[in-house]
Coordinates of C-alpha atoms and ligand atoms in Angstrom, one line a residue:
X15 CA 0.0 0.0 0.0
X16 CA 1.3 3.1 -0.5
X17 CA 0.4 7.2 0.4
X18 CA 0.4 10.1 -1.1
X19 CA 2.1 12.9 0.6
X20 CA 2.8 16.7 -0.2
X21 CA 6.9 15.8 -0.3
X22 CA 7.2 13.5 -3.5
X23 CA 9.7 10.4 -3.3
X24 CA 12.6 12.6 -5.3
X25 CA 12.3 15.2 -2.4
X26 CA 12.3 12.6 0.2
X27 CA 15.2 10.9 -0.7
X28 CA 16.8 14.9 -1.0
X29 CA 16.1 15.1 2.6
X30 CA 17.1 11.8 3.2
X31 CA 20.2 12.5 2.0
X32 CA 20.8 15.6 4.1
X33 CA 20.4 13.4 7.7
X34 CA 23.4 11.2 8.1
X35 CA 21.8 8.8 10.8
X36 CA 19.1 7.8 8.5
X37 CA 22.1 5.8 6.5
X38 CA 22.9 3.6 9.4
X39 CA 22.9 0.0 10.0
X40 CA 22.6 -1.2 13.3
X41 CA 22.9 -4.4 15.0
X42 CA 23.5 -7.3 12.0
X43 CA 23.9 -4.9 9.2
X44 CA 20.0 -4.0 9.3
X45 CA 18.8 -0.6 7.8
X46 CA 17.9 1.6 10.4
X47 CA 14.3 2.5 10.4
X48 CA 14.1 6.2 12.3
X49 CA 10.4 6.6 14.1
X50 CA 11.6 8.1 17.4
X51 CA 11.7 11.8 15.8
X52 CA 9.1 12.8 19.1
X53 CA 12.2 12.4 20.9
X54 CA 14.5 13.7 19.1
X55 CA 14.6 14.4 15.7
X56 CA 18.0 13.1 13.6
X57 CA 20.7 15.8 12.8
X58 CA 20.8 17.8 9.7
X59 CA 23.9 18.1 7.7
X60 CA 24.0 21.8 7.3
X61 CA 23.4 21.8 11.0
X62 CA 26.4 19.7 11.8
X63 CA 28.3 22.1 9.0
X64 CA 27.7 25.2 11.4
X65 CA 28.0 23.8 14.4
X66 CA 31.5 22.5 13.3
X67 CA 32.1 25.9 11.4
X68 CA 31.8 27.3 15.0
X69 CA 34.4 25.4 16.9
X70 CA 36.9 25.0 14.3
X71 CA 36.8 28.8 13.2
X72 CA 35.5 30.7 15.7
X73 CA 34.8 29.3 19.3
X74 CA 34.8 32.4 20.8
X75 CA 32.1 33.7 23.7
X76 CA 29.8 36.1 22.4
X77 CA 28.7 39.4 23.1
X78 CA 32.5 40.2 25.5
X79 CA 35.0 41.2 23.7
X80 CA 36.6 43.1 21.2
X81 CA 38.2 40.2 18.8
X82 CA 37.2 39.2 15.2
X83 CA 36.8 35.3 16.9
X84 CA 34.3 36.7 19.4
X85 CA 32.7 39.2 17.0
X86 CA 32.3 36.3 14.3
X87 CA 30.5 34.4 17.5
X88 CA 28.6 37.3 18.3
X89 CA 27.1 38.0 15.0
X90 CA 26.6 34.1 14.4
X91 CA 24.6 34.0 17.8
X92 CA 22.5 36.8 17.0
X93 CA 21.9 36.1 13.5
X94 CA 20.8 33.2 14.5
X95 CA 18.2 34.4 16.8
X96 CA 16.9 36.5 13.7
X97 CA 16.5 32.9 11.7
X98 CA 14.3 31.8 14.7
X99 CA 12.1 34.8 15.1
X100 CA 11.3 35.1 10.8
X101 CA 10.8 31.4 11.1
X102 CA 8.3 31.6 14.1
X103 CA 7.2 35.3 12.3
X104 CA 8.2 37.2 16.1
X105 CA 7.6 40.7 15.5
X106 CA 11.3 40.9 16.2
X107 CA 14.6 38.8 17.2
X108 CA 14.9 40.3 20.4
X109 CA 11.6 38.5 21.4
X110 CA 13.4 35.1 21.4
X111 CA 15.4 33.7 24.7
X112 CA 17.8 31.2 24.2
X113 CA 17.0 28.6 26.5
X114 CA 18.4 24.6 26.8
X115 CA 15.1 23.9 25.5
X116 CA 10.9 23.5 26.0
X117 CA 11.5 22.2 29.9
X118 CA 14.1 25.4 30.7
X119 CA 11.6 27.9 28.1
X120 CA 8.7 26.6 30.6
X121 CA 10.7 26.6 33.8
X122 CA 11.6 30.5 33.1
X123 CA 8.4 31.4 32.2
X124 CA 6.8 29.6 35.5
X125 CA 9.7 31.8 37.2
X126 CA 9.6 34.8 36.1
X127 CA 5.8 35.7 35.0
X128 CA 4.4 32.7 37.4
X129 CA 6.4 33.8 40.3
X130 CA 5.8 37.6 40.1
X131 CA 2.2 37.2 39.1
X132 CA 0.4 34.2 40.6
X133 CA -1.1 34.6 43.7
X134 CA -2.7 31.9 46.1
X135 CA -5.8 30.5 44.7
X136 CA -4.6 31.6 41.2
X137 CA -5.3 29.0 39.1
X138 CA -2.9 27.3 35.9
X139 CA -4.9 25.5 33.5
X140 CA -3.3 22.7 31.4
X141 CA -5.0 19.7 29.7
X142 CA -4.8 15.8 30.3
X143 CA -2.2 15.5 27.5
X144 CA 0.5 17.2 28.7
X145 CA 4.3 16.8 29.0
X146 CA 6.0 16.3 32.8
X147 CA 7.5 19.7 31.5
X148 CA 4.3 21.7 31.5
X149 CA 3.2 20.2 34.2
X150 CA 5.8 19.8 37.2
X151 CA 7.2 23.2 37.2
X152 CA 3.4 24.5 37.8
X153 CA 3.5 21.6 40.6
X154 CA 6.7 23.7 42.1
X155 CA 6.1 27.2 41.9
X156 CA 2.3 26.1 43.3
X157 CA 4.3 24.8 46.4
X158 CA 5.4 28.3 46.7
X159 CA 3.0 30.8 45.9
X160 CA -0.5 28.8 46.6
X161 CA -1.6 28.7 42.7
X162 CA -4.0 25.8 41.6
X163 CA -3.3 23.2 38.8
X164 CA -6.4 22.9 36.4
X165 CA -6.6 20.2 33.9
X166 CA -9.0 20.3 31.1
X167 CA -9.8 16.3 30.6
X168 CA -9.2 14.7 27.3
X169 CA -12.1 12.7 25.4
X170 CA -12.0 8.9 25.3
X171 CA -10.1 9.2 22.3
X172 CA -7.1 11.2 23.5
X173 CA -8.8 14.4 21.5
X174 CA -9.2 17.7 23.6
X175 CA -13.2 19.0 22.8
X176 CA -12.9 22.3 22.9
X177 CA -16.5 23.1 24.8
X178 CA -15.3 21.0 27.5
X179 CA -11.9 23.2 27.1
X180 CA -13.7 26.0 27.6
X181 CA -16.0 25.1 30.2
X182 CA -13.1 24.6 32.1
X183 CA -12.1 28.4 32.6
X184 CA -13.0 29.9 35.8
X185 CA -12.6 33.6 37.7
X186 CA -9.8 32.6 39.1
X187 CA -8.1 31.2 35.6
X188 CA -5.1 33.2 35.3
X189 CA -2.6 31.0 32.6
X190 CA -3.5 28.6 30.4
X191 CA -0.4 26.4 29.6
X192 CA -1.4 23.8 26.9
X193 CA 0.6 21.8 24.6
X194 CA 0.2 22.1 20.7
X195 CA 0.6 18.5 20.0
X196 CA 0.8 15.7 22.5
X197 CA 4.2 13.9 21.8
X198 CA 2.4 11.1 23.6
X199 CA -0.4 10.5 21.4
X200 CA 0.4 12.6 18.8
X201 CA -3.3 14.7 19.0
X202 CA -3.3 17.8 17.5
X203 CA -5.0 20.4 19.8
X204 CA -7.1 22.9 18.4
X205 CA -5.3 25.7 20.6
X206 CA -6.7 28.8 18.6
X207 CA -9.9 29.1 20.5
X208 CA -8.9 28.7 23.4
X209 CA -6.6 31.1 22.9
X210 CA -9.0 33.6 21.7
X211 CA -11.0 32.9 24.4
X212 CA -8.1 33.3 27.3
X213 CA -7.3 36.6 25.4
X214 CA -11.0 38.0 25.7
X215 CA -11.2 37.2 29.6
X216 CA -7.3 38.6 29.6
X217 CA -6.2 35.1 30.8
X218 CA -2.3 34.7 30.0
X219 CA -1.5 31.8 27.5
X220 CA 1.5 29.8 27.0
X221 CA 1.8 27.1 24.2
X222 CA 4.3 23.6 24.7
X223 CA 5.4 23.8 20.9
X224 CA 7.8 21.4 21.0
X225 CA 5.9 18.8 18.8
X226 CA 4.9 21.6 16.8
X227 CA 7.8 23.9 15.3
X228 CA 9.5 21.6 13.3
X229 CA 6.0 19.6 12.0
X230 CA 4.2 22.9 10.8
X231 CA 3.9 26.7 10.1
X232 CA 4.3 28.8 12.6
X233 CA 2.9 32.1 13.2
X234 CA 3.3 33.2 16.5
X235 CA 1.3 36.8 16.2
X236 CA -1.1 35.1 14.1
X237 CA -1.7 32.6 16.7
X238 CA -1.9 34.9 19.5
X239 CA -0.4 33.4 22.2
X240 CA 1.5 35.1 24.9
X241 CA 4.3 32.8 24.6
X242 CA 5.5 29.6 23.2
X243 CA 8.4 27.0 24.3
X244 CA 10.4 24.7 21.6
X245 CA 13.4 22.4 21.5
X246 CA 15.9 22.4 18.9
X247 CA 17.1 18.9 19.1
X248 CA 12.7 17.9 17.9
X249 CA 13.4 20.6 14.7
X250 CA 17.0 19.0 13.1
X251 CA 19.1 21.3 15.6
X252 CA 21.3 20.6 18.4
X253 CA 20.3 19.5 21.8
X254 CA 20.9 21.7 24.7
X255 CA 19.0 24.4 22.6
X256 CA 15.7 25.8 22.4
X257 CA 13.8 28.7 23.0
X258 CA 11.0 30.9 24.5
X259 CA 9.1 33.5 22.4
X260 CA 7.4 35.8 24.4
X261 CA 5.7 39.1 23.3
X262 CA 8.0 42.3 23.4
X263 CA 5.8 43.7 26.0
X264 CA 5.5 41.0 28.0
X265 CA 9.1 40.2 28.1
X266 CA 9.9 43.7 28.9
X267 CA 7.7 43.4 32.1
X268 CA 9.5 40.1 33.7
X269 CA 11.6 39.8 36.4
X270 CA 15.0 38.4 36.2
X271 CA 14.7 34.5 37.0
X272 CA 18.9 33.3 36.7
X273 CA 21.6 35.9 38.2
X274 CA 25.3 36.4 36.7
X275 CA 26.7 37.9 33.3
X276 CA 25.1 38.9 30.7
X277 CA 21.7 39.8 32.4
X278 CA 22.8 42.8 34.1
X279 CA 23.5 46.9 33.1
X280 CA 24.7 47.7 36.4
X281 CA 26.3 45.7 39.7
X282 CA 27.5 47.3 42.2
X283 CA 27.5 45.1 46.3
X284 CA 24.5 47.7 46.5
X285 CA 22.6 46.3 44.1
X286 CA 22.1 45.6 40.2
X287 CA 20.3 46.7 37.4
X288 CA 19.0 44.6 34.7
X289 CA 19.9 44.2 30.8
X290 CA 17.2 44.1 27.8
X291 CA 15.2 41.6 26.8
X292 CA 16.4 38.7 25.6
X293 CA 19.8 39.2 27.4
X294 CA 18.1 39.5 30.6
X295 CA 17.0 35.9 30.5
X296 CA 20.5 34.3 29.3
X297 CA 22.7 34.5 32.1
X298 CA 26.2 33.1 31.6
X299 CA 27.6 31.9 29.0
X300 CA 24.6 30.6 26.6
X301 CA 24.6 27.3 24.3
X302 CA 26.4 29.4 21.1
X303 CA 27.5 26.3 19.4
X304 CA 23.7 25.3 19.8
X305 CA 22.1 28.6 18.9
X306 CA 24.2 29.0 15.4
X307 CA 23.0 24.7 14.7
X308 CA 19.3 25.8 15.2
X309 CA 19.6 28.8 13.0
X310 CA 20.7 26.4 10.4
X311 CA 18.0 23.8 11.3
X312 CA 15.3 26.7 10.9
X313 CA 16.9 27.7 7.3
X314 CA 17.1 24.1 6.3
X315 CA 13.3 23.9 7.3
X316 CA 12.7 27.1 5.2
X317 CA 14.1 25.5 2.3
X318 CA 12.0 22.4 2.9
X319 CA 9.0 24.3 2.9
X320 CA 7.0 24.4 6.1
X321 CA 3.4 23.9 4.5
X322 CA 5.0 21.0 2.6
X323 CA 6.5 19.6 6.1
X324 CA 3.1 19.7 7.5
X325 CA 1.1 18.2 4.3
X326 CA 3.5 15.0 4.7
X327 CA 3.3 15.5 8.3
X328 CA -0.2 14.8 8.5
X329 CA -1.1 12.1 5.5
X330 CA 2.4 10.1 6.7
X331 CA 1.1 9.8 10.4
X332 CA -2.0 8.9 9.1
X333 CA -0.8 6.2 7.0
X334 CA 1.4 4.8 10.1
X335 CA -1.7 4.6 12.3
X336 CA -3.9 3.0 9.8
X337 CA -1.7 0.4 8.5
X338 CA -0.3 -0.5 12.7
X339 CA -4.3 -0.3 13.9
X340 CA -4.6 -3.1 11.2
X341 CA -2.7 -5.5 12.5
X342 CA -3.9 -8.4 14.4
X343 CA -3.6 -7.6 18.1
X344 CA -2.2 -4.1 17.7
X345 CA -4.6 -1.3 19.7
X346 CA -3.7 2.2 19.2
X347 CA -3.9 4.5 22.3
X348 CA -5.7 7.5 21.3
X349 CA -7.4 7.6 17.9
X350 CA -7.7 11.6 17.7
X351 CA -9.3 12.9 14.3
X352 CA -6.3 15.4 13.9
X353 CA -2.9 13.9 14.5
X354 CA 0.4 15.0 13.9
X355 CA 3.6 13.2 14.2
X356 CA 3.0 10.1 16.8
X357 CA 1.2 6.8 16.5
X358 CA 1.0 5.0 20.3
X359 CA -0.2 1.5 20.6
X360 CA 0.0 -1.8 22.6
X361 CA 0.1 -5.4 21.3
X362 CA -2.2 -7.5 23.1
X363 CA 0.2 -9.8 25.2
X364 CA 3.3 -7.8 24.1
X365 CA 5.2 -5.9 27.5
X366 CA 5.6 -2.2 25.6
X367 CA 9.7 -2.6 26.2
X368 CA 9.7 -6.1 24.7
X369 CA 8.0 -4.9 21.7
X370 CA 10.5 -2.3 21.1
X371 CA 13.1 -4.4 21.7
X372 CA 12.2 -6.5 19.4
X373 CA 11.3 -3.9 16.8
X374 CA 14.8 -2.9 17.2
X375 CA 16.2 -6.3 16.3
X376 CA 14.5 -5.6 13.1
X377 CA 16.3 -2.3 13.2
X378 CA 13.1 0.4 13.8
X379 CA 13.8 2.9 16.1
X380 CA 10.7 3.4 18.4
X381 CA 10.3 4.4 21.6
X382 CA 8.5 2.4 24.6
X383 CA 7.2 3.8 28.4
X384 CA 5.2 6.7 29.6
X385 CA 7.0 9.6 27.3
X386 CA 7.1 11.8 30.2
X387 CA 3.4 12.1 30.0
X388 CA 2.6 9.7 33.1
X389 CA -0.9 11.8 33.3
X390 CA -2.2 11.0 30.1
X391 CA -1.0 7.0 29.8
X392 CA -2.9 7.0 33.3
X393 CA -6.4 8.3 31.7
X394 CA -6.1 5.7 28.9
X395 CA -5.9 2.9 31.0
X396 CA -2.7 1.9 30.4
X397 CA 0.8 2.0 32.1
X398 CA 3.1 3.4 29.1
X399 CA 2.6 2.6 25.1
X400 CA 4.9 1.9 22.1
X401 CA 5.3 4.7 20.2
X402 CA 6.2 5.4 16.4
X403 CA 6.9 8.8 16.2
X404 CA 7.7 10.7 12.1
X405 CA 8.8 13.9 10.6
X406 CA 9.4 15.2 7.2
X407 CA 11.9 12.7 6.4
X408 CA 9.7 9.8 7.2
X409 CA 9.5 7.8 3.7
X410 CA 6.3 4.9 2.4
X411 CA 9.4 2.5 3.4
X412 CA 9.6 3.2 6.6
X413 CA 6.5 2.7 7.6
X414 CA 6.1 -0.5 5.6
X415 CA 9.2 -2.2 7.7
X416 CA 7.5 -1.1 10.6
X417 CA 4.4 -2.7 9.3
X418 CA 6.2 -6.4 8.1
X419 CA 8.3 -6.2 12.0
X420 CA 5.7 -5.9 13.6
X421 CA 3.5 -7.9 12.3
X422 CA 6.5 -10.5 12.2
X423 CA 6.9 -9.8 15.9
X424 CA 4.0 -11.0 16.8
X425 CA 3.9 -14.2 15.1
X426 CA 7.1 -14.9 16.6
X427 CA 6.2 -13.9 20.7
X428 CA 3.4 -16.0 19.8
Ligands
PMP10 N1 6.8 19.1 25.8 C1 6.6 18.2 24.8 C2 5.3 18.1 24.2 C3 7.7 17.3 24.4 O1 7.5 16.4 23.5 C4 8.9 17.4 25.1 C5 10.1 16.5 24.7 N2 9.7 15.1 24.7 C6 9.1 18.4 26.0 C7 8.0 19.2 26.4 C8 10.4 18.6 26.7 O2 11.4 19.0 25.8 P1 12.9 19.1 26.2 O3 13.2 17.7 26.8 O4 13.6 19.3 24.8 O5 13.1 20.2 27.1

């Protein structure tokens, strides 16, 4: 059987081409299959290319002194902010923070707007679906200022309605915190009217995009959000890199969260001033090396075609959990109308961990267990899933060896 998608088989093999780790063989000489791109996504040659540009030509620090090394670094760094804000359409570069990534992006945010604005009996409201990321550091500032965590249940089929979303606001609603796309089940939420309704009640909102950069278009002030959180290493780039986008205005008002270099004007044993927005959030010495990689991720992306990315996005995913919900014994967990980028299932006498250990003899990458979304495996009655997890460069093949393994791997467990 085969699919049509919006990146023809000449394209895919392009991209293909451009992601060393796709080429390997593991274990007995066996083609890897790659489905574990929710986890990380593999790198991208031209990402590898800067990031090696950087420490072989100019590993300088950026931003502190006066040498062409550190200016090189400098401008790399900051350019590559710029490719991040055009590619997420900020209204400027200095709205992105360089963070390690979507769990530090969150952890700042919870910091600095949670901590200066939440108040006890504030309450956070996040959906069934989420990460441990957008969910724990809510848990930990709630320990210290008194705020509430709210969670907007999910439908049988792992699918957010949004009535029941919105039923769930309250007077006392002051952040909704909600993920794009559930790396867990790979459900798409439908974010935008909630949004708009948070906005009209002047609720704050902050999206978990980290399953949703790299898998679609996206517009940040056409969305509407307050702030997002990404991770390079889900979007071709680097790990130890990602980012916050916040609003210029919003970002201007924060606190401080990390002290040291770089986020000050002024210190003096009296007391400190603080620098601008973004530096004021990038204390120390940031991830350059990573920063410069996810600029060339984003322009990689760009060149790819983002509308294209999502097309193939959405009818590859598709494909995957029709052809694995046909096999004999296979249930998926969650069957949401709009997917994007993650199939979970359990085989019917098959231990999650033993499937993917076998899957892996057969050489497909999956990944098996709760996916840091104990929350949701809990509300679908199970204990953790396999999950097959895709991304632009996720090819007809692939998903047909995952289709013969596993189906193979089950006659053989018996
Ligand atoms: N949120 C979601 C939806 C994720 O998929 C992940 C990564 N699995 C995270 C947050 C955390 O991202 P990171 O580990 O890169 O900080």
């Amino acid at each position: 059987m085969s699919v049509s998608t919006a990146i023809g088989p000449d394209q895919i093999a392009a991209i293909r081409a451009d992601l060393p780790a796709l080429a390997r063989r593991v274990h007995d000489d066996v083609p890897a299959v790659y489905l574990d791109a929710a986890a990380s996504t593999p790198r991208a040659k031209p990402v590898i290319e800067a990031v090696r540009a950087f420490d072989e030509q100019f590993p300088a620090n950026v931003h502190r002194a006066t040498h062409q090394m550190a200016s090189e670094a400098t401008e790399a760094f900051e350019a590559a902010r710029a490719d991040v804000a055009r590619f997420i359409s900020a209204a400027a570069p200095g709205e992105v923070v360089f963070t390690r990534g979507t769990t530090e992006a969150i952890n700042l945010f919870a910091n600095t707007w949670g901590a200066s604005s939440l108040q006890a009996g504030d309450e956070v409201l996040i959906t069934a679906l989420e990460h441990h990321a957008n969910i724990v550091p809510w848990q930990l500032l709630a320990q210290r200022t008194g705020c509430v965590l709210s969670v907007i249940d999910c439908e049988d089929d792992g699918s957010i309605d949004t009535e029941r979303a919105l039923s769930c606001f309250s007077d006392r609603t002051r952040l909704l915190s909600v993920t794009w796309i559930s790396n867990a089940l790979g459900t798409i939420v439908d974010i935008e009217p909630l949004i708009a309704h948070a906005r009209s009640r002047g609720i704050t909102t902050l999206v978990d995009a980290a399953q949703a950069v790299g898998h679609r278009p996206v517009d940040v002030r056409a969305l509407g959000a307050d702030a997002i959180a990404f991770s390079g290493h889900k979007m071709f780039g680097p790990t130890g890199i990602g980012c916050l986008w916040a609003h210029g205005e919003l970002l201007d008002s924060l606190p401080p969260w990390q002290g040291g270099g770089e986020m000050i004007d002024t210190v003096s044993f009296d007391g400190s001033t603080w620098n601008t927005p973004p530096w004021r959030f990038e204390a120390g010495t940031p991830n350059i090396s990573g920063a410069i990689g996810l600029g060339a991720a984003v322009r990689w992306l760009e060149h790819i075609g983002m509308d294209a990315v999502a097309a193939h996005d959405l009818a590859v995913t598709g494909d995957l959990a029709r052809r694995l919900s046909g096999i004999d014994r296979v249930r998926l967990v969650g069957t949401p109308t709009h997917r994007s980028g993650a199939v979970s299932f359990v085989v019917d006498g098959i231990h999650p961990a033993d499937c993917g250990m076998l899957l892996d003899r057969h050489g497909i990458a999956v990944r098996t267990g709760h996916h840091c979304a104990e929350p949701i495996m809990r509300r679908m009655g199970v204990s953790g899933t396999v999950r097959a997890s895709t991304g632009c460069f996720t090819s007809v093949d692939d998903i047909d060896r995952i289709e013969q393994a596993l189906t193979r791997v089950i006659e053989v467990f018996g």
